[in-house]
C-alpha positions as CSV (number, residue, x, y, z in Angstrom):
1,M,-273.4,293.1,65.6
2,Q,-270.2,292.5,67.8
3,D,-272.2,289.7,70.0
4,S,-272.9,288.3,66.4
5,T,-269.5,288.0,65.1
6,N,-268.0,286.8,68.2
7,K,-270.8,283.9,68.1
8,F,-269.7,283.4,64.4
9,T,-266.1,282.9,65.0
10,K,-267.0,280.3,68.0
11,I,-269.2,278.7,65.8
12,R,-266.7,278.6,62.9
13,K,-263.6,277.2,65.3
14,H,-266.2,274.5,66.7
15,T,-267.1,273.2,63.1
16,F,-263.6,273.4,62.1
17,N,-262.4,271.2,64.8
18,K,-265.1,268.8,64.2
19,F,-264.1,269.0,60.6
20,K,-260.7,268.3,61.4
21,T,-261.7,265.1,63.5
22,A,-264.0,263.8,60.9
23,F,-261.4,264.0,58.4
24,K,-259.4,261.6,59.9
25,K,-262.3,259.1,60.5
26,T,-264.5,259.3,57.3
27,A,-264.7,260.3,53.7
28,L,-264.7,263.9,52.3
29,T,-268.5,263.6,52.0
30,V,-268.6,264.0,55.7
31,F,-267.0,267.7,55.6
32,A,-269.7,268.5,53.1
33,V,-272.2,267.8,55.7
34,G,-270.4,269.9,58.1
35,A,-269.8,272.7,56.0
36,I,-273.5,272.7,55.1
37,S,-274.3,272.6,58.9
38,F,-271.7,275.3,59.5
39,A,-273.7,277.4,56.5
40,A,-276.9,277.0,58.4
41,D,-275.7,278.1,61.4
42,V,-274.1,281.4,59.7
43,S,-277.4,282.0,58.1
44,A,-279.0,281.9,61.6
45,H,-277.1,284.4,63.2
46,A,-275.2,286.5,60.5
47,N,-277.5,286.3,57.4
48,T,-276.7,290.0,56.8
49,E,-272.6,289.7,56.5
50,K,-271.2,288.3,52.9
51,L,-269.9,284.8,52.6
52,T,-266.9,283.7,50.6
53,T,-265.5,280.0,50.1
54,V,-262.1,278.8,51.2
55,Y,-260.1,275.9,50.9
56,Y,-258.5,273.9,53.7
57,V,-255.2,272.0,51.6
58,Y,-253.8,268.8,52.4
59,V,-250.9,266.4,51.3
60,D,-251.5,263.1,51.9
61,K,-253.7,264.2,54.7
62,Q,-251.7,266.4,56.3
63,Y,-252.8,270.1,56.6
64,I,-250.6,272.3,54.8
65,G,-252.8,275.7,54.8
66,T,-255.7,277.4,53.5
67,V,-256.7,279.3,50.3
68,T,-259.0,281.4,48.8
69,D,-258.2,280.2,45.2
70,R,-257.5,276.4,44.6
71,T,-256.7,277.7,40.7
72,T,-253.0,278.5,41.6
73,I,-251.8,275.4,43.4
74,D,-253.9,273.2,40.3
75,G,-252.1,275.3,37.6
76,L,-248.6,274.9,39.2
77,I,-249.2,270.9,39.4
78,D,-250.3,270.8,36.1
79,T,-247.3,272.3,34.7
80,K,-244.9,270.6,36.9
81,L,-246.4,267.1,35.4
82,K,-246.5,268.7,32.0
83,E,-242.8,269.9,32.1
84,A,-241.7,266.3,33.6
85,Q,-243.9,264.1,30.7
86,S,-241.9,266.4,27.8
87,S,-238.8,265.4,29.3
88,N,-239.6,261.6,29.7
89,E,-242.3,260.9,26.9
90,N,-242.1,257.2,27.5
91,L,-242.8,257.0,31.0
92,K,-245.9,257.0,32.9
93,L,-245.8,260.0,35.4
94,S,-248.0,260.9,38.2
95,L,-247.8,262.9,41.8
96,N,-246.2,261.1,44.9
97,S,-248.7,262.5,46.9
98,E,-252.6,263.2,47.0
99,V,-253.9,266.8,47.0
100,T,-256.9,267.4,48.6
101,Y,-259.1,270.4,49.1
102,V,-261.9,270.7,51.8
103,P,-264.0,273.6,51.1
104,E,-265.9,276.1,53.9
105,Q,-268.0,279.2,53.7
106,V,-266.6,282.1,55.9
107,F,-267.4,285.8,56.6
108,H,-264.7,287.4,54.0
109,A,-263.8,290.1,56.2
110,S,-262.8,287.6,59.3
111,F,-260.6,285.4,57.2
112,E,-257.1,286.1,55.8
113,T,-254.9,283.7,53.7
114,N,-251.8,284.2,51.2
115,N,-252.8,282.0,48.4
116,T,-248.8,282.4,47.0
117,E,-247.2,281.1,50.1
118,I,-249.4,278.2,50.6
119,A,-248.9,277.3,47.1
120,E,-245.2,277.2,47.4
121,E,-245.6,274.8,50.4
122,V,-247.8,272.3,48.4
123,M,-245.0,272.2,45.6
124,K,-242.2,271.7,48.6
125,E,-244.3,268.3,49.6
126,I,-244.7,266.9,46.2
127,K,-242.9,265.0,43.5
128,V,-243.4,263.3,40.1
129,H,-242.7,259.8,40.0
130,A,-242.7,257.4,37.2
131,D,-244.2,253.9,36.9
132,A,-241.2,251.6,36.6
133,S,-239.7,248.4,36.7
134,A,-237.4,247.3,39.9
135,L,-234.9,244.6,39.5
136,I,-235.0,243.0,43.1
137,I,-232.1,241.1,44.2
138,D,-231.8,239.4,48.0
139,G,-234.8,241.3,48.5
140,N,-233.4,245.1,47.8
141,P,-233.9,246.9,44.4
142,V,-230.6,247.5,42.6
143,A,-232.0,248.7,39.5
144,Y,-235.1,250.5,37.8
145,V,-236.0,250.6,33.9
146,Q,-238.9,251.7,32.2
147,N,-241.0,248.5,32.1
148,S,-240.8,244.7,32.9
149,E,-240.1,244.3,28.9
150,E,-236.8,245.9,29.4
151,A,-236.2,244.1,32.9
152,N,-236.1,240.9,31.3
153,E,-233.9,242.2,28.1
154,I,-231.3,243.0,30.8
155,I,-231.3,239.6,32.2
156,K,-231.1,238.6,28.7
157,K,-228.1,240.7,27.8
158,L,-226.5,239.2,30.4
159,K,-226.4,236.3,29.5
160,L,-225.4,237.2,26.2
161,K,-222.1,238.0,27.1
162,Y,-221.2,234.5,27.7
163,V,-223.3,232.6,25.1
164,S,-224.4,233.1,21.8
165,E,-228.4,233.9,21.1
166,E,-228.6,230.4,19.2
167,E,-226.7,228.9,22.2
168,L,-229.5,230.6,24.6
169,N,-232.5,229.4,22.6
170,A,-231.2,225.6,22.4
171,V,-231.1,225.9,26.5
172,E,-234.5,227.6,26.3
173,A,-235.8,224.6,24.2
174,I,-234.3,222.1,26.0
175,K,-236.0,223.3,29.4
176,A,-239.1,223.7,27.5
177,S,-239.1,220.1,26.3
178,D,-240.9,217.2,27.7
179,N,-238.4,214.7,26.4
180,S,-235.8,214.7,29.5
181,T,-233.8,212.3,27.5
182,L,-231.3,214.0,25.5
183,P,-229.0,212.4,22.5
184,P,-225.6,211.1,23.4
185,L,-222.6,213.4,23.1
186,K,-220.1,212.9,20.3
187,E,-216.4,212.7,21.0
188,N,-215.2,216.1,22.0
189,E,-218.8,217.5,21.8
190,T,-220.2,220.3,24.5
191,R,-223.7,220.6,25.2
192,I,-224.9,223.8,27.3
193,L,-227.5,222.6,29.8
194,D,-228.7,226.1,31.4
195,V,-227.6,229.7,31.4
196,E,-228.6,231.2,34.8
197,L,-228.0,234.1,37.1
198,S,-226.0,233.3,40.6
199,K,-229.0,235.1,42.4
200,E,-232.4,235.0,42.0
201,V,-233.6,238.1,40.4
202,S,-237.4,239.1,40.7
203,I,-239.4,242.3,38.7
204,K,-241.5,244.6,40.6
205,T,-243.6,247.6,39.5
206,E,-242.8,250.6,41.8
207,K,-243.0,254.3,41.7
208,I,-239.4,256.2,41.4
209,E,-238.4,259.5,40.5
210,P,-237.6,259.6,36.8
211,A,-234.1,260.7,37.2
212,K,-233.3,257.2,38.9
213,I,-234.4,255.1,35.6
214,L,-231.5,253.7,34.1
215,S,-231.1,252.4,30.3
216,V,-230.9,248.9,29.4
217,E,-227.2,249.5,29.0
218,D,-226.4,251.1,32.4
219,A,-228.5,248.7,33.8
220,V,-226.2,245.8,32.6
221,K,-223.4,247.5,33.5
222,L,-224.4,248.3,36.7
223,L,-225.5,244.6,37.4
224,E,-221.7,243.4,36.3
225,K,-220.0,245.9,37.8
226,G,-221.8,247.2,41.3
227,S,-221.1,250.8,40.3
228,L,-221.6,252.9,36.7
229,E,-218.1,255.3,38.2
230,E,-215.0,254.0,38.0
231,V,-212.5,255.3,40.3
232,K,-209.5,256.9,38.9
233,Y,-205.7,257.5,40.3
234,K,-202.9,259.3,38.9
235,V,-200.0,258.3,38.9
236,K,-197.3,260.1,41.1
237,E,-193.3,260.5,41.2
238,G,-192.4,257.2,42.8
239,D,-195.1,255.4,42.4
240,V,-194.7,251.6,41.7
241,L,-197.6,248.9,41.1
242,G,-197.5,247.0,44.1
243,G,-197.6,250.4,46.4
244,I,-200.8,251.7,44.2
245,A,-202.6,248.3,44.6
246,H,-201.9,248.2,48.6
247,A,-203.5,252.0,48.8
248,H,-206.7,250.8,47.2
249,N,-207.0,247.5,48.8
250,L,-206.1,245.8,45.7
251,K,-203.8,242.7,44.6
252,V,-201.6,243.7,41.7
253,K,-203.0,241.0,39.7
254,Q,-206.7,242.7,40.2
255,L,-205.0,246.0,38.9
256,L,-203.8,244.3,36.0
257,D,-207.1,242.8,35.0
258,L,-208.6,246.4,35.9
259,N,-206.2,247.9,33.2
260,A,-206.1,246.8,30.0
261,G,-202.6,246.5,28.3
262,L,-201.0,247.1,31.9
263,T,-198.2,244.4,32.6
264,E,-196.1,244.0,35.5
265,D,-193.2,245.2,33.2
266,S,-195.2,248.3,32.3
267,L,-193.3,251.8,32.9
268,L,-195.4,253.8,34.6
269,Q,-195.9,257.6,33.6
270,I,-196.3,260.3,35.7
271,G,-200.0,261.8,35.3
272,Q,-201.2,258.5,33.8
273,E,-204.4,257.7,35.1
274,L,-205.3,254.1,36.4
275,N,-208.3,252.7,37.2
276,V,-208.7,251.3,40.7
277,T,-212.4,250.6,41.1
278,I,-213.0,247.3,43.0
279,L,-215.9,245.2,41.2
280,K,-218.5,244.0,43.4
281,P,-221.0,242.7,41.0
282,F,-224.3,242.1,42.2
283,I,-224.9,239.1,40.3
284,H,-223.0,236.3,38.3
285,V,-223.4,234.4,35.1
286,I,-223.3,230.5,35.3
287,I,-223.3,228.2,32.5
288,N,-223.8,224.6,33.4
289,K,-222.4,222.5,30.5
290,E,-221.4,218.5,29.8
291,Y,-218.7,217.6,27.9
292,F,-217.5,214.2,26.5
293,T,-214.3,212.9,25.3
294,N,-211.9,210.0,25.2
295,E,-208.8,210.5,27.1
296,V,-205.9,209.2,28.7
297,I,-205.4,207.5,32.2
298,P,-201.9,208.3,32.9
299,F,-200.0,205.5,34.7
300,E,-199.0,205.4,38.1
301,K,-195.4,205.3,39.1
302,E,-193.8,202.9,41.9
303,V,-190.5,202.5,43.4
304,V,-189.4,199.3,45.1
305,E,-186.4,199.5,47.1
306,N,-183.9,196.5,47.0
307,A,-181.1,196.2,49.5
308,N,-179.0,193.8,47.5
309,M,-178.8,196.5,44.8
310,F,-175.9,199.1,45.1
311,K,-177.3,202.7,45.8
312,G,-177.8,204.5,42.7
313,D,-178.5,201.4,40.5
314,T,-182.0,201.2,39.2
315,K,-183.8,199.0,36.8
316,V,-187.5,198.6,35.4
317,K,-189.4,195.9,36.4
318,Q,-192.3,196.8,34.5
319,E,-193.1,199.4,32.0
320,G,-195.6,201.7,32.6
321,K,-198.7,202.3,29.8
322,D,-201.5,204.7,30.0
323,G,-205.1,203.6,30.0
324,K,-208.2,205.0,28.1
325,R,-211.5,205.9,29.2
326,A,-214.8,207.6,27.9
327,A,-215.7,210.2,30.2
328,T,-218.6,212.8,30.3
329,Y,-217.8,216.0,32.7
330,R,-220.4,218.2,34.2
331,I,-218.9,221.8,34.1
332,S,-219.7,224.8,35.8
333,V,-218.5,228.2,34.1
334,Q,-218.9,231.8,36.2
335,N,-218.3,234.7,34.2
336,G,-216.3,232.6,31.6
337,Q,-214.1,231.2,34.7
338,V,-214.3,227.4,35.5
339,I,-215.6,226.8,39.0
340,T,-216.6,223.2,39.2
341,K,-215.9,220.3,37.2
342,E,-216.6,216.9,38.0
343,I,-217.1,213.5,36.1
344,V,-220.5,212.4,36.0
345,K,-220.1,209.3,33.8
346,E,-217.2,207.1,32.8
347,E,-216.4,204.0,31.1
348,I,-212.7,202.4,31.3
349,L,-211.8,201.4,27.7
350,E,-208.4,199.9,28.8
351,Q,-206.8,199.9,32.3
352,P,-203.6,201.9,33.1
353,V,-200.3,199.5,33.5
354,K,-198.3,201.0,36.7
355,H,-194.4,201.5,36.0
356,I,-192.4,199.9,38.6
357,V,-188.9,200.5,39.3
358,V,-186.8,198.8,41.6
359,K,-184.1,201.4,43.3
360,G,-180.8,199.8,45.4
361,T,-180.2,201.0,48.8
362,K,-176.8,199.0,49.5
363,V,-174.3,201.4,50.1
364,I,-170.5,200.6,50.1
365,P,-167.9,203.5,50.6
366,S,-165.8,202.5,47.8
367,R,-168.7,203.1,45.5
368,G,-170.8,206.2,44.3
369,E,-174.5,206.7,44.9
370,G,-174.7,207.8,41.3
371,S,-175.8,211.7,42.2
372,F,-172.8,214.2,42.6
373,I,-172.5,216.9,44.7
374,W,-170.8,220.6,43.9
375,P,-167.2,220.0,44.4
376,T,-166.2,223.3,45.8
377,V,-167.6,225.4,48.6
378,G,-169.5,228.1,46.7
379,G,-168.1,229.6,43.6
380,Y,-169.5,230.2,40.3
381,V,-168.9,228.5,36.8
382,S,-166.3,230.9,35.1
383,S,-166.2,228.5,31.8
384,H,-168.5,225.6,30.5
385,V,-168.0,222.3,28.8
386,G,-167.5,223.2,24.9
387,Y,-165.2,224.9,22.4
388,R,-162.9,227.4,23.6
389,W,-159.9,229.2,22.3
390,G,-160.0,226.7,19.0
391,R,-160.3,223.3,21.1
392,M,-162.4,221.4,23.3
393,H,-163.0,222.6,26.8
394,K,-163.6,219.2,28.6
395,G,-165.1,220.3,32.1
396,I,-166.4,222.8,33.8
397,D,-164.2,225.8,35.6
398,I,-165.4,227.0,39.2
399,A,-163.8,230.2,40.6
400,R,-164.2,232.2,43.7
401,P,-165.2,229.8,46.3
402,S,-166.1,230.8,49.7
403,N,-163.0,229.1,50.8
404,R,-160.4,226.8,48.8
405,T,-161.2,223.4,50.1
406,I,-162.1,220.7,47.1
407,K,-164.2,217.7,47.9
408,A,-165.0,214.2,46.5
409,A,-168.2,215.1,44.6
410,D,-169.3,211.1,45.1
411,N,-168.0,207.7,46.8
412,G,-165.3,206.2,45.3
413,V,-161.6,205.0,45.2
414,V,-158.4,207.6,44.2
415,V,-157.3,206.3,41.0
416,S,-154.4,208.7,40.6
417,A,-153.4,211.9,42.6
418,G,-150.3,213.7,41.5
419,Y,-148.9,216.6,39.1
420,Q,-149.5,215.9,35.1
421,G,-148.4,218.4,32.8
422,S,-150.9,221.0,31.8
423,F,-153.5,220.0,34.6
424,G,-150.9,220.8,36.9
425,N,-152.1,218.8,40.5
426,K,-154.7,216.3,39.6
427,I,-156.7,213.7,41.2
428,V,-158.8,211.2,39.3
429,I,-161.6,209.1,41.1
430,D,-163.2,206.0,39.9
431,H,-166.6,206.0,41.4
432,K,-167.2,202.1,40.7
433,N,-170.5,202.8,38.9
434,G,-169.4,203.8,35.4
435,Y,-168.3,207.3,36.4
436,R,-165.0,209.1,36.7
437,T,-164.3,212.6,38.0
438,I,-161.1,214.9,37.6
439,Y,-160.0,217.4,39.6
440,A,-157.3,219.8,38.0
441,H,-155.0,222.9,38.8
442,L,-155.0,222.1,42.8
443,S,-152.4,223.6,45.0
444,S,-152.3,220.6,47.2
445,I,-153.7,217.1,47.0
446,S,-154.9,215.3,50.2
447,V,-155.3,211.8,49.1
448,S,-153.3,209.2,47.6
449,P,-153.7,206.2,45.0
450,G,-156.1,203.6,46.0
451,Q,-157.7,205.3,49.2
452,V,-161.5,205.0,49.4
453,V,-162.9,208.5,49.8
454,S,-166.5,209.4,51.1
455,K,-168.5,212.1,49.3
456,G,-168.1,215.5,50.6
457,S,-164.7,214.8,51.8
458,K,-161.6,216.7,51.7
459,I,-159.3,215.7,48.9
460,G,-157.2,219.0,48.3
461,V,-156.9,222.5,47.9
462,M,-157.9,224.8,45.0
463,G,-154.8,226.4,43.0
464,S,-153.8,227.7,39.7
465,T,-151.0,225.1,38.9
466,G,-150.6,223.7,35.3
467,N,-151.6,225.8,32.7
468,S,-154.2,227.9,34.3
469,T,-154.9,231.2,33.8
470,G,-155.7,232.0,37.5
471,V,-157.0,230.3,40.7
472,H,-159.9,227.9,40.0
473,L,-161.0,224.1,39.9
474,H,-161.0,222.5,36.7
475,F,-163.8,219.4,37.0
476,E,-164.5,216.9,34.8
477,L,-167.1,213.8,34.8
478,Y,-167.1,210.8,32.3
479,K,-169.8,208.2,32.1
480,N,-168.6,204.5,30.8
481,G,-165.5,206.5,29.1
482,A,-167.8,209.4,27.8
483,L,-167.4,212.7,28.5
484,Q,-170.5,214.4,29.9
485,N,-171.6,217.9,31.2
486,P,-170.9,218.0,35.3
487,L,-174.1,220.6,35.1
488,N,-176.6,218.0,34.1
489,Y,-175.5,215.8,37.3
490,I,-174.7,217.6,40.2
491,R,-177.1,218.2,42.8
């Protein structure tokens, strides 16, 4: 009996090895033949022993173990599928792996196995997958939805964020039409030619874990923002917008755009949450449209120098006049922002006329250039032109300079230089071009009547002579005898 058992064991091992080799090369029917041959061998050598059927369990052709009862595994698989299906009623579910059983008859007494342990190993290897539609961008799946209908709905919803349903339908009608000739646009009319995505999106059926399948709304959000989760930052004591932005690799403008209602003047509160998520959209919506308008062509300006005219003098040689044109623009708008704008067709209705000005360049020391410099070394305006203390204050007062030197505001000839009542020490300069300037309250005067002075040259020292409330310069400017505000002329 012992010899018979040993011989059977050798035969069984030999048959199992033959079976493993055959499984890799042929179909399951070969294993059945092997099992039959084995049964014949067993019958010939040990027909007195009781035989039982065992099952070699494979997951995707990978041997897992041997069981005497396959119903345990089948039951667990069936339960797993039913539980998953109850949570995903709209999905078509299946196993991600193929479970295969190969039967063999063996002596019951010589074969031991643990059905429960093998069943648990099988369940570790298999998962439930669902048929889904993947949206493919740049060759990579970026989102999964239930079916192709939902995938197409996502693409449509992305476009409808920037155009109306009516506009989208009109675009589709234009693209589907055989007639490529569109009616001419009316003035100030815009026509959408196409609504497209910045990258090609393809749809492919794949099997995926049900948990990775998104709703239409979440898929749209993911494509728009590149993420479904927003990173939040809590404001701490001492935080400022610039510092928060820099710490998260953002510009201040980006941080403001991410947080509605936040401005550069907003007062941050400790504990306040700010969105610091950098948006990296997978795709953009681009609208191509054309626009027709009648528009102004601005005239050009030209300055011609004339050495025979005094510097500061100008005259108009030719009045400028705007032109007109009818223009058709092609415009591309990405996510609501214009990215390109070009004229594709134009018709000049009226040519513009250039505006030509002749400018004098002739300089003589006694004649001003028509532009004025600040008459002190620094300082600030302590009193402006206008009514003050019930009477007209005819100039500006300049106080607290870096030093007290008073300078000629432009080239000219000194008309008067001396003490004059409430003005104290006063200088009047005629710039020989219609302008005169007055400098008052000086502590000392450095020029005399009839003297030619150049722009920026020293003419005196600031003081507080005459009717003065303190050390300052009282400065007046006249044009053709009319009082002017010096601040409108000083450069």
